[in-house]
């Protein structure tokens, strides 16, 4: 089964920036559309951004113009560049296949903690 390893999360002050990375153990080109998700304790995991193999992107309204998703298929890596971070961006961030069906998801990784200090 595909393993997903997220990294890059840390604590920064509001207004700061960081880049998250997700490395897959298998070809993300074969997985298809990929997404970054985040989860806050007590809330459902939500889709933050996604990117299809042809580069088409989607962003949650609250992160538009602040986050940028990209993929480097040759390295099986997904990125999320985040800027002008807000305290409400604090969450554990995960990558996975872009899907609306739970049965389509790959096994979730550990995620990476992002903490934005006000």
C-alpha atoms as one frame of an Amber mdcrd trajectory, in Angstrom:
protein
   0.000   0.000   0.000   1.068   3.546  -0.657   2.712   5.340   2.236   2.397
   9.091   2.584   4.842  11.085   4.684   4.127  14.721   5.420   6.711  17.156
   6.764   7.519  20.829   7.134   5.025  21.859   9.771   6.195  24.072  12.618
   5.185  26.994  14.825   5.331  30.489  13.364   3.817  33.852  14.146   0.769
  35.085  12.293   1.752  36.551   8.972   4.544  34.047   8.518   5.062  31.426
   5.857   6.113  27.820   5.436   6.213  25.008   2.905   4.792  21.571   3.549
   5.967  18.497   1.675   4.385  15.117   1.136   6.376  12.216  -0.237   4.587
   9.140  -1.520   6.136   5.679  -1.653   4.665   5.167  -5.105   4.044   7.225
  -8.193   1.680  10.108  -7.551   1.173  10.310 -11.288  -0.638   6.984 -11.029
  -2.634   8.161  -7.996  -4.105  11.074  -9.940  -5.435  14.212  -8.310  -3.833
  14.915  -4.945  -4.949  17.103  -2.108  -3.869  18.697   1.117  -6.281  18.283
   3.990  -6.244  19.612   7.531  -7.855  18.639  10.774  -8.503  20.610  13.911
  -9.369  18.672  17.091 -13.110  18.232  17.349 -13.737  19.010  13.703 -13.928
  17.021  10.503 -10.917  16.820   8.257 -11.318  19.334   5.448  -9.869  19.726
   1.989  -7.620  22.760   1.758  -6.284  22.504  -1.781  -5.974  19.986  -4.581
  -4.151  19.572  -7.858  -4.883  17.315 -10.787  -2.228  15.666 -12.950  -2.703
  18.367 -15.580  -2.105  21.087 -13.015  -5.665  22.258 -12.435  -6.011  23.477
  -8.865  -8.698  24.012  -6.273  -8.452  26.068  -3.079 -10.723  26.436  -0.114
 -11.989  30.022  -0.099 -10.208  30.964   3.127  -6.795  30.055   1.715  -7.110
  31.446  -1.788  -4.327  33.909  -2.632  -2.361  32.694   0.421  -1.664  29.016
  -0.312  -0.179  27.440  -3.413  -0.266  23.720  -4.168   2.156  22.058  -6.537
   3.333  18.588  -7.443   6.602  17.136  -8.651   5.599  13.790 -10.079   9.163
  12.710 -10.866   9.901  12.866  -7.132   6.487  11.604  -6.017   6.176  14.776
  -3.987   3.346  17.166  -3.262   3.928  20.652  -1.859   1.865  23.283  -0.133
   3.323  26.767   0.056   1.572  28.785   2.723   1.894  32.519   3.286   0.247
  35.217   5.385  -0.637  32.515   7.860  -3.433  33.068  10.349  -4.133  31.483
  13.735  -7.142  29.724  12.178  -4.738  27.863   9.878  -3.493  25.951  12.914
  -4.148  22.264  12.292  -2.562  18.953  11.429  -2.051  18.854   7.677  -2.286
  15.671   5.630  -1.934  14.762   1.989  -3.949  12.139   0.156  -5.750  11.399
  -3.049  -8.268  14.071  -3.924 -11.606  12.401  -3.391 -15.062  12.973  -1.965
 -15.406   9.306  -1.090 -13.758   7.922   2.016 -13.293   4.576   0.303 -10.986
   6.161  -2.288  -8.492   7.527   0.185  -5.085   5.985   0.609  -3.906   5.095
   4.089  -3.469   8.364   5.952  -0.027   9.401   7.076   0.826  10.940  10.432
   0.360  14.448   9.166   2.423  17.473  10.090   1.467  19.967  12.794   1.149
  23.601  11.803   0.756  26.090  14.646   0.210  29.774  14.010   0.782  32.024
  16.992  -1.231  35.219  17.313
